């Protein structure tokens, strides 16, 4: 079977648990849940061979769910030799059905599909289901069911509609569950995952923030040696954490470049340079480029065109300034693990886990850097999820104002001004946005909200101030709650807080006479307006 590895481990730490991805939307979530037990996990393609897994020697393997039916032609199948590796395997949903089908059982279309929450009735409260409460809620999402179990398998649990909701072959340490223990809706899901990781696989909880930092620093020093490293610093959580980590590893060999394109929030460029350069003595080259960027957007109103123009200008500025400040041997990037999974097969050597060609990550979604820069990449965060990056940042000493800050788009306020962008509109939006963030923070709600910001619309409406007619811009408040930004719901802010924000904006921000609140979820809307 040809190797088609979704991700391969870099030199150093090997995964204790491997998740084989069969196309589930929850594969990354399974990896995150395993890591919450302080055990290192990686997602790999379902086509990973038994030989590759034998070389990795994980303590356990988890088969993800997926949208296919195992009895259909062309359904994704694993290497059949996996079943004879002697490594414990947990099949989740499709993974369980695949286990049953390949080992001699049968799977058919269910007479009644099962989606959403369902009580789980435990028939065998030992082993995989230790401490899983009888009648606990589990999240179902399947239209197929097991008709007959393979030889040696027994039932562990059932639901009202699914006789074989959890099964096992205890002698071979093979387990399957028809539900999704990794989602938050499964009340005892983490108990089941701990049982598999700790008791069945015998894993040791050694994937901690402190151990990651020690390993990452050692890896960076070994890779870089005495060479110089350049980092494009945006002030976001990822690049800020990376700056602190690299500075701890290589000190003055690191140069950070901050390009002020004029679309940051009020006071942020000055704050970032003062924070990194003066407070923590991390070398930051401040590139003043506001007029270059704003001049390129004259007459442009289409949001995608704005993004492309900003991205292209960023490339030009970065290229010129890197040559002026260089030479540099390495470019540091805040690539995270979801980025690695998403780009699977396009630049990962399945044997080494290293990039086979220089592929520069888009700078905060505003465009990639040219390949002819010929940097070698330093990506010490590429095995982390976003929540793990925040933990690393806190451990390294980043203050909460950096680590806990809300996401901010790369094109910045340029895509929070609908239509054409100019300096006057930027000033209006900066003032309004600052009020939104100040009052949400003063109310103690900042960390309960995924994002809270202002949007400026390219229309005007009639108002009255001081007995005089006004004709001014409206400001849209956009406050959403989310876990990962993939879906979001509008935040139910207290009326008193909304009133305070509205009053401050119309009284303190010139050119604004109306404030409205966006109560659209994602989907159907998006978090950003452009």
Coordinates of C-alpha atoms in Angstrom, one line a residue:
X1 CA 0.0 0.0 0.0
X2 CA 1.6 3.4 -1.0
X3 CA 2.6 5.7 1.8
X4 CA 0.4 8.8 2.0
X5 CA 1.1 10.2 5.4
X6 CA -1.0 13.1 6.5
X7 CA 1.7 14.0 9.0
X8 CA 5.0 12.5 10.0
X9 CA 6.8 13.1 13.2
X10 CA 9.9 15.3 13.1
X11 CA 13.1 14.1 14.5
X12 CA 12.9 13.7 18.3
X13 CA 9.6 12.9 20.0
X14 CA 7.6 10.1 18.6
X15 CA 3.8 9.9 18.9
X16 CA 2.5 7.7 21.7
X17 CA -0.9 7.6 20.0
X18 CA -1.5 7.8 16.3
X19 CA -4.8 8.9 14.9
X20 CA -5.5 7.5 11.4
X21 CA -7.7 9.9 9.5
X22 CA -10.5 8.5 7.5
X23 CA -12.0 11.9 6.5
X24 CA -13.6 12.8 9.8
X25 CA -14.3 16.4 10.7
X26 CA -13.2 15.4 14.2
X27 CA -9.8 13.9 13.6
X28 CA -8.0 16.9 14.9
X29 CA -10.3 17.0 17.9
X30 CA -9.4 13.4 18.7
X31 CA -5.7 14.4 18.7
X32 CA -6.4 17.4 21.0
X33 CA -8.4 15.3 23.4
X34 CA -5.5 12.8 23.7
X35 CA -3.1 15.6 24.3
X36 CA -5.3 16.8 27.1
X37 CA -4.3 13.6 28.9
X38 CA -0.7 14.9 28.5
X39 CA 0.1 12.2 25.9
X40 CA 1.6 13.2 22.5
X41 CA -0.6 12.3 19.5
X42 CA -0.4 12.9 15.8
X43 CA -2.9 12.6 12.9
X44 CA -1.7 10.5 9.9
X45 CA -3.5 9.4 6.7
X46 CA -5.5 6.2 6.7
X47 CA -3.1 4.9 4.0
X48 CA -0.2 4.8 6.5
X49 CA 1.3 1.3 6.2
X50 CA 1.8 -1.3 8.9
X51 CA 5.5 -1.0 8.2
X52 CA 5.5 2.7 8.9
X53 CA 3.5 2.3 12.1
X54 CA 5.8 -0.5 13.2
X55 CA 8.7 1.8 12.8
X56 CA 7.0 4.6 14.8
X57 CA 6.1 2.1 17.6
X58 CA 3.1 4.0 19.0
X59 CA 1.5 2.7 22.2
X60 CA -1.9 2.9 20.6
X61 CA -3.8 3.7 17.4
X62 CA -7.2 5.4 17.0
X63 CA -9.2 5.1 13.8
X64 CA -11.3 8.2 13.2
X65 CA -14.8 8.4 11.9
X66 CA -15.6 9.4 8.3
X67 CA -18.3 10.1 5.8
X68 CA -18.1 6.8 3.9
X69 CA -19.9 3.4 4.3
X70 CA -17.5 0.5 4.6
X71 CA -19.5 -1.7 2.3
X72 CA -19.4 0.8 -0.6
X73 CA -17.0 0.5 -3.5
X74 CA -14.0 2.8 -3.0
X75 CA -14.5 3.1 0.8
X76 CA -11.2 4.0 2.5
X77 CA -9.6 0.9 4.0
X78 CA -6.5 0.5 6.2
X79 CA -3.6 -1.8 5.6
X80 CA -5.0 -5.2 6.8
X81 CA -1.6 -6.0 8.5
X82 CA -2.4 -3.3 11.1
X83 CA -4.6 -5.8 12.9
X84 CA -1.6 -8.0 13.5
X85 CA 0.8 -5.4 14.9
X86 CA -0.2 -6.2 18.5
X87 CA -0.8 -2.5 19.1
X88 CA -4.1 -1.6 20.8
X89 CA -6.6 0.0 18.4
X90 CA -9.7 2.0 19.1
X91 CA -12.1 2.5 16.2
X92 CA -14.5 5.5 16.4
X93 CA -17.7 5.4 14.3
X94 CA -16.5 4.6 10.8
X95 CA -13.3 3.3 12.4
X96 CA -15.3 0.8 14.4
X97 CA -17.3 -0.3 11.3
X98 CA -14.1 -0.8 9.4
X99 CA -12.7 -3.0 12.2
X100 CA -15.8 -5.1 12.2
X101 CA -15.9 -5.5 8.4
X102 CA -12.3 -6.3 7.9
X103 CA -12.2 -8.8 10.8
X104 CA -15.1 -10.9 9.6
X105 CA -18.2 -9.2 10.9
X106 CA -20.8 -7.3 8.8
X107 CA -22.1 -3.7 8.6
X108 CA -25.3 -2.6 7.0
X109 CA -27.3 0.5 6.5
X110 CA -29.2 1.1 9.8
X111 CA -33.0 0.8 9.7
X112 CA -33.0 4.1 11.7
X113 CA -30.1 6.5 11.6
X114 CA -28.9 8.0 14.9
X115 CA -27.7 11.6 15.1
X116 CA -27.2 13.7 18.2
X117 CA -27.3 12.9 21.9
X118 CA -28.2 9.4 23.1
X119 CA -28.1 7.6 26.4
X120 CA -25.4 4.9 26.5
X121 CA -26.3 1.7 28.4
X122 CA -23.2 0.0 29.7
X123 CA -23.2 -3.8 29.5
X124 CA -19.5 -4.3 30.6
X125 CA -18.3 -1.5 32.9
X126 CA -14.7 -2.6 32.9
X127 CA -11.7 -1.9 30.7
X128 CA -12.6 0.7 28.1
X129 CA -15.8 1.7 29.9
X130 CA -14.4 2.0 33.4
X131 CA -15.9 5.1 35.1
X132 CA -18.3 5.6 32.1
X133 CA -21.6 6.1 33.8
X134 CA -24.5 3.9 32.7
X135 CA -27.0 6.1 30.9
X136 CA -24.5 8.8 30.3
X137 CA -24.9 11.0 27.2
X138 CA -22.9 10.2 24.0
X139 CA -22.9 11.9 20.7
X140 CA -24.1 9.8 17.8
X141 CA -23.6 10.5 14.1
X142 CA -24.1 7.4 11.9
X143 CA -26.4 5.9 9.3
X144 CA -24.8 2.4 9.4
X145 CA -24.8 -0.2 12.1
X146 CA -23.0 -3.4 12.9
X147 CA -25.1 -6.4 11.9
X148 CA -22.8 -9.2 13.2
X149 CA -19.6 -9.0 15.3
X150 CA -16.4 -10.7 14.2
X151 CA -15.2 -13.8 16.0
X152 CA -13.8 -13.0 19.4
X153 CA -15.7 -9.7 19.8
X154 CA -18.2 -8.9 22.6
X155 CA -20.7 -6.1 23.2
X156 CA -19.6 -3.5 25.8
X157 CA -22.6 -1.1 25.5
X158 CA -25.8 -0.3 23.5
X159 CA -28.2 2.5 22.9
X160 CA -31.9 2.4 22.2
X161 CA -31.3 2.3 18.5
X162 CA -27.8 0.7 18.3
X163 CA -27.3 -2.8 19.8
X164 CA -23.6 -2.7 19.3
X165 CA -22.7 0.8 20.5
X166 CA -19.3 -0.3 21.9
X167 CA -17.5 -3.6 21.3
X168 CA -14.2 -5.2 22.1
X169 CA -11.9 -8.1 21.5
X170 CA -10.2 -8.1 24.8
X171 CA -7.5 -10.7 23.9
X172 CA -6.3 -8.7 20.9
X173 CA -6.9 -5.3 22.6
X174 CA -9.2 -4.1 19.8
X175 CA -12.0 -1.7 20.7
X176 CA -14.8 0.1 18.8
X177 CA -17.4 2.7 19.7
X178 CA -20.2 3.8 17.4
X179 CA -20.4 7.3 19.1
X180 CA -17.9 10.2 19.3
X181 CA -16.2 10.4 22.7
X182 CA -14.1 13.3 21.6
X183 CA -16.9 15.9 21.3
X184 CA -18.0 18.0 24.3
X185 CA -21.5 16.6 24.0
X186 CA -20.3 13.2 25.1
X187 CA -20.5 13.6 28.9
X188 CA -18.1 10.7 29.8
X189 CA -16.1 10.8 26.5
X190 CA -12.9 11.9 28.2
X191 CA -13.2 9.1 30.8
X192 CA -13.3 6.6 27.9
X193 CA -10.3 8.3 26.1
X194 CA -8.3 8.2 29.4
X195 CA -9.1 4.5 29.8
X196 CA -7.8 3.7 26.3
X197 CA -4.7 6.0 26.6
X198 CA -3.6 5.1 30.1
X199 CA -5.0 1.7 31.1
X200 CA -5.2 -0.1 27.7
X201 CA -2.2 1.5 26.0
X202 CA -0.1 2.1 29.1
X203 CA 0.9 5.6 28.0
X204 CA 2.8 8.0 30.4
X205 CA 1.6 11.6 30.7
X206 CA 4.8 13.3 29.6
X207 CA 3.5 15.8 26.9
X208 CA 3.6 18.9 29.0
X209 CA 4.2 22.6 28.3
X210 CA 7.5 22.5 30.1
X211 CA 8.8 19.4 28.3
X212 CA 7.8 20.9 25.0
X213 CA 9.7 24.1 25.6
X214 CA 12.8 22.2 26.7
X215 CA 12.7 20.0 23.6
X216 CA 11.9 22.9 21.2
X217 CA 14.8 25.0 22.5
X218 CA 17.2 22.1 22.1
X219 CA 15.9 21.4 18.6
X220 CA 16.2 25.0 17.5
X221 CA 19.7 25.3 18.8
X222 CA 20.7 22.1 17.0
X223 CA 19.1 23.2 13.7
X224 CA 20.2 26.8 13.7
X225 CA 23.7 26.7 15.2
X226 CA 25.2 30.1 15.0
X227 CA 23.2 31.3 12.0
X228 CA 20.8 34.3 11.9
X229 CA 17.0 33.9 12.0
X230 CA 14.3 36.3 10.7
X231 CA 10.8 36.4 12.1
X232 CA 7.9 38.4 10.7
X233 CA 6.3 39.6 13.9
X234 CA 2.6 40.5 13.8
X235 CA 1.9 40.8 17.5
X236 CA -0.6 37.9 17.4
X237 CA -0.4 35.0 19.8
X238 CA 1.5 32.7 17.4
X239 CA 4.3 35.1 16.3
X240 CA 4.7 36.5 19.8
X241 CA 5.0 33.1 21.4
X242 CA 7.5 32.1 18.7
X243 CA 9.5 35.3 19.3
X244 CA 9.8 34.5 23.0
X245 CA 10.7 30.9 22.4
X246 CA 13.4 31.7 19.8
X247 CA 14.9 34.5 21.9
X248 CA 15.2 32.1 24.7
X249 CA 16.9 29.6 22.4
X250 CA 19.2 31.8 20.3
X251 CA 19.2 35.3 21.8
X252 CA 20.5 38.0 19.5
X253 CA 20.7 35.7 16.5
X254 CA 17.0 36.5 16.2
X255 CA 15.7 39.5 14.3
X256 CA 12.0 40.3 14.3
X257 CA 10.6 42.5 11.5
X258 CA 7.3 44.3 12.2
X259 CA 5.8 45.9 9.1
X260 CA 3.3 48.7 10.1
X261 CA 1.0 48.6 7.1
X262 CA -1.4 51.1 8.7
X263 CA -4.3 48.7 9.4
X264 CA -3.6 47.9 13.0
X265 CA -5.8 48.8 16.0
X266 CA -5.2 52.1 17.8
X267 CA -1.8 52.2 19.6
X268 CA -0.9 48.6 18.7
X269 CA 2.3 49.3 16.6
X270 CA 3.8 51.5 19.3
X271 CA 2.8 49.0 22.0
X272 CA 4.3 46.0 20.2
X273 CA 7.7 47.6 19.6
X274 CA 7.8 48.9 23.1
X275 CA 6.8 45.6 24.5
X276 CA 9.3 43.4 22.6
X277 CA 12.2 45.7 22.1
X278 CA 12.3 47.8 25.3
X279 CA 10.7 45.6 27.9
X280 CA 12.1 42.2 26.8
X281 CA 15.1 43.3 24.7
X282 CA 14.0 41.3 21.6
X283 CA 15.4 43.0 18.5
X284 CA 12.5 44.4 16.5
X285 CA 13.0 46.3 13.3
X286 CA 10.0 48.6 12.9
X287 CA 9.2 49.2 9.2
X288 CA 7.1 52.3 8.6
X289 CA 5.0 51.5 5.5
X290 CA 1.6 53.0 6.1
X291 CA 1.5 55.3 3.1
X292 CA 2.8 52.6 0.8
X293 CA -0.1 50.3 1.7
X294 CA -2.9 52.9 1.8
X295 CA -1.9 54.4 -1.5
X296 CA -2.3 51.0 -3.1
X297 CA -5.9 50.7 -2.0
X298 CA -7.1 54.0 -3.5
X299 CA -10.4 53.3 -5.4
X300 CA -10.5 49.6 -4.3
X301 CA -13.7 48.4 -2.7
X302 CA -13.8 44.6 -3.5
X303 CA -12.7 42.7 -0.3
X304 CA -10.7 40.0 -2.2
X305 CA -8.9 42.6 -4.3
X306 CA -8.0 44.4 -1.1
X307 CA -6.6 41.2 0.4
X308 CA -4.5 40.5 -2.8
X309 CA -3.2 44.1 -2.9
X310 CA -2.2 44.1 0.8
X311 CA -0.6 40.7 0.4
X312 CA 1.4 41.7 -2.7
X313 CA 2.6 44.9 -1.0
X314 CA 3.6 42.9 2.1
X315 CA 5.8 40.6 -0.1
X316 CA 7.5 43.6 -1.7
X317 CA 8.2 45.3 1.6
X318 CA 9.3 42.1 3.3
X319 CA 11.7 41.1 0.4
X320 CA 13.3 44.6 0.3
X321 CA 13.7 44.9 4.1
X322 CA 15.0 41.3 4.6
X323 CA 17.7 42.0 2.0
X324 CA 18.6 45.3 3.7
X325 CA 18.8 43.7 7.2
X326 CA 20.3 40.4 6.1
X327 CA 21.7 38.1 5.2
X328 CA 19.6 35.6 7.0
X329 CA 19.9 31.8 6.8
X330 CA 16.6 30.9 8.4
X331 CA 13.0 32.2 8.3
X332 CA 10.9 31.5 11.4
X333 CA 7.2 30.8 11.0
X334 CA 4.4 30.3 13.4
X335 CA 3.0 27.3 11.5
X336 CA 0.6 25.4 13.7
X337 CA -0.4 21.7 13.6
X338 CA -3.7 22.3 11.8
X339 CA -1.7 24.0 9.1
X340 CA 0.5 21.0 8.7
X341 CA -2.5 18.6 8.5
X342 CA -4.3 20.9 6.0
X343 CA -1.3 21.0 3.7
X344 CA -0.8 17.2 3.9
X345 CA 1.0 15.6 1.0
X346 CA 2.1 18.9 -0.5
X347 CA 5.3 19.4 1.2
X348 CA 6.0 16.8 3.9
X349 CA 8.6 14.1 3.5
X350 CA 6.9 11.0 5.0
X351 CA 10.2 9.6 6.1
X352 CA 11.7 12.7 7.9
X353 CA 8.7 14.9 8.5
X354 CA 10.6 17.9 7.1
X355 CA 9.5 20.2 4.3
X356 CA 10.8 19.0 1.0
X357 CA 10.6 22.4 -0.6
X358 CA 10.4 25.9 0.7
X359 CA 6.8 26.8 1.0
X360 CA 6.3 30.0 2.9
X361 CA 3.1 30.2 4.9
X362 CA 0.7 33.1 4.1
X363 CA 1.4 36.0 6.4
X364 CA -1.9 36.1 8.3
X365 CA -3.9 35.3 5.2
X366 CA -2.6 38.2 3.2
X367 CA -0.3 36.3 0.7
X368 CA 2.7 34.1 0.6
X369 CA 6.3 35.2 0.4
X370 CA 8.3 34.5 -2.8
X371 CA 10.0 31.2 -3.1
X372 CA 13.3 32.7 -4.4
X373 CA 14.0 34.1 -0.9
X374 CA 15.6 30.7 -0.3
X375 CA 15.2 30.7 3.5
X376 CA 15.4 27.5 5.4
X377 CA 12.4 27.2 7.7
X378 CA 12.3 27.1 11.5
X379 CA 8.9 26.0 12.7
X380 CA 9.0 24.9 16.3
X381 CA 5.3 25.4 16.9
X382 CA 4.3 23.1 14.0
X383 CA 3.2 20.3 16.4
X384 CA 0.9 22.5 18.5
X385 CA -2.7 23.4 18.4
X386 CA -3.8 27.0 19.2
X387 CA -4.7 26.3 22.8
X388 CA -1.3 24.6 23.3
X389 CA 0.5 27.7 21.9
X390 CA -1.3 29.9 24.5
X391 CA -0.1 27.5 27.3
X392 CA 3.5 27.8 25.9
X393 CA 3.2 31.5 25.7
X394 CA 2.1 31.8 29.4
X395 CA 4.9 29.4 30.5
X396 CA 7.4 31.6 28.6
X397 CA 6.2 34.7 30.5
X398 CA 4.0 36.4 27.9
X399 CA 1.5 38.6 29.7
X400 CA -2.2 37.9 29.3
X401 CA -2.7 41.0 27.1
X402 CA -0.7 39.1 24.4
X403 CA -1.6 35.5 25.1
X404 CA -5.3 36.0 25.6
X405 CA -5.9 38.6 22.9
X406 CA -8.7 38.1 20.4
X407 CA -7.9 36.9 16.8
X408 CA -7.2 39.7 14.4
X409 CA -7.2 39.3 10.6
X410 CA -3.9 39.9 8.7
X411 CA -5.4 42.7 6.5
X412 CA -6.5 44.3 9.7
X413 CA -9.0 47.1 9.7
X414 CA -8.8 47.3 5.9
X415 CA -11.4 44.5 5.8
X416 CA -13.5 45.9 8.7
X417 CA -14.1 49.0 6.6
X418 CA -16.5 47.9 3.9
X419 CA -15.8 49.4 0.5
X420 CA -12.9 51.8 -0.1
X421 CA -10.4 52.4 2.6
X422 CA -8.9 55.8 3.5
X423 CA -7.1 57.4 6.4
X424 CA -10.2 59.2 7.6
X425 CA -12.2 56.0 7.8
X426 CA -9.3 54.2 9.5
X427 CA -9.2 56.9 12.2
X428 CA -12.9 56.6 12.8
X429 CA -12.8 52.8 13.1
X430 CA -9.8 52.8 15.4
X431 CA -11.5 55.1 17.8
X432 CA -14.8 53.1 17.8
X433 CA -13.0 49.7 18.0
X434 CA -11.0 50.9 21.0
X435 CA -14.2 51.8 22.9
X436 CA -15.7 48.4 22.1
X437 CA -12.6 46.5 23.5
X438 CA -12.3 48.8 26.5
X439 CA -15.8 48.4 27.6
X440 CA -16.0 44.6 27.0
X441 CA -12.8 44.3 29.1
X442 CA -14.1 46.6 31.8
X443 CA -17.2 44.5 32.1
X444 CA -15.0 41.4 32.7
X445 CA -16.3 39.7 29.5
X446 CA -13.2 39.9 27.3
X447 CA -12.1 36.3 27.8
X448 CA -15.6 35.0 27.5
X449 CA -15.9 36.3 24.0
X450 CA -14.0 34.9 20.9
X451 CA -14.0 38.3 19.2
X452 CA -15.4 41.7 19.9
X453 CA -14.8 44.5 17.3
X454 CA -16.3 47.3 15.3
X455 CA -17.1 47.5 11.6
X456 CA -17.6 50.7 9.5
X457 CA -20.2 50.6 6.8
X458 CA -19.9 52.7 3.6
X459 CA -23.3 54.3 4.0
X460 CA -24.6 57.3 6.0
X461 CA -27.8 57.9 7.9
X462 CA -29.6 60.9 9.3
X463 CA -29.3 61.7 13.0
X464 CA -29.7 64.6 15.3
X465 CA -27.1 66.0 17.8
X466 CA -27.5 69.2 19.7
X467 CA -30.6 70.1 17.8
X468 CA -28.7 69.8 14.6
X469 CA -29.2 67.4 11.7
X470 CA -26.3 65.0 11.2
X471 CA -25.5 62.7 8.2
X472 CA -22.9 60.3 9.4
X473 CA -21.6 56.7 9.4
X474 CA -23.1 53.8 11.3
X475 CA -20.8 51.5 13.4
X476 CA -21.7 47.8 13.6
X477 CA -20.8 45.9 16.8
X478 CA -19.7 42.3 16.1
X479 CA -19.3 40.2 19.2
X480 CA -19.3 36.4 18.9
X481 CA -18.7 33.3 21.1
X482 CA -16.9 30.3 19.7
X483 CA -14.5 27.5 20.6
X484 CA -12.4 27.5 17.4
X485 CA -13.8 30.1 15.0
X486 CA -15.2 27.4 12.7
X487 CA -18.7 28.1 14.0
X488 CA -19.8 31.0 16.1
X489 CA -22.8 32.5 17.8
X490 CA -23.5 36.1 18.6
X491 CA -22.7 37.0 22.1
X492 CA -25.7 38.0 24.4
X493 CA -24.1 41.1 25.9
X494 CA -26.0 42.8 28.7
X495 CA -28.2 45.6 27.5
X496 CA -26.5 48.1 29.9
X497 CA -23.1 47.3 28.3
X498 CA -24.5 47.7 24.8
X499 CA -26.0 51.0 25.8
X500 CA -22.7 52.2 27.3
X501 CA -20.7 51.2 24.2
X502 CA -23.3 52.9 21.9
X503 CA -23.3 56.1 23.9
X504 CA -19.5 56.4 24.0
X505 CA -19.1 55.8 20.3
X506 CA -21.7 58.4 19.2
X507 CA -20.4 60.9 21.7
X508 CA -16.7 60.4 21.3
X509 CA -16.1 59.3 17.7
X510 CA -16.5 62.0 15.1
X511 CA -18.4 61.1 12.0
X512 CA -20.6 58.4 13.7
X513 CA -24.2 58.9 14.7
X514 CA -25.6 55.4 14.8
X515 CA -24.6 52.0 16.4
X516 CA -26.1 48.7 15.5
X517 CA -25.5 45.1 16.8
X518 CA -24.9 42.2 14.5
X519 CA -26.9 39.2 15.8
X520 CA -26.0 36.7 13.0
X521 CA -24.4 33.4 13.8
X522 CA -21.8 31.5 11.7
X523 CA -23.1 30.0 9.6
X524 CA -24.9 31.5 7.7
X525 CA -22.8 34.6 8.3
X526 CA -19.1 34.8 8.8
X527 CA -17.3 36.4 11.8
X528 CA -15.6 39.1 9.7
X529 CA -17.7 41.2 7.4
X530 CA -15.2 40.9 4.5

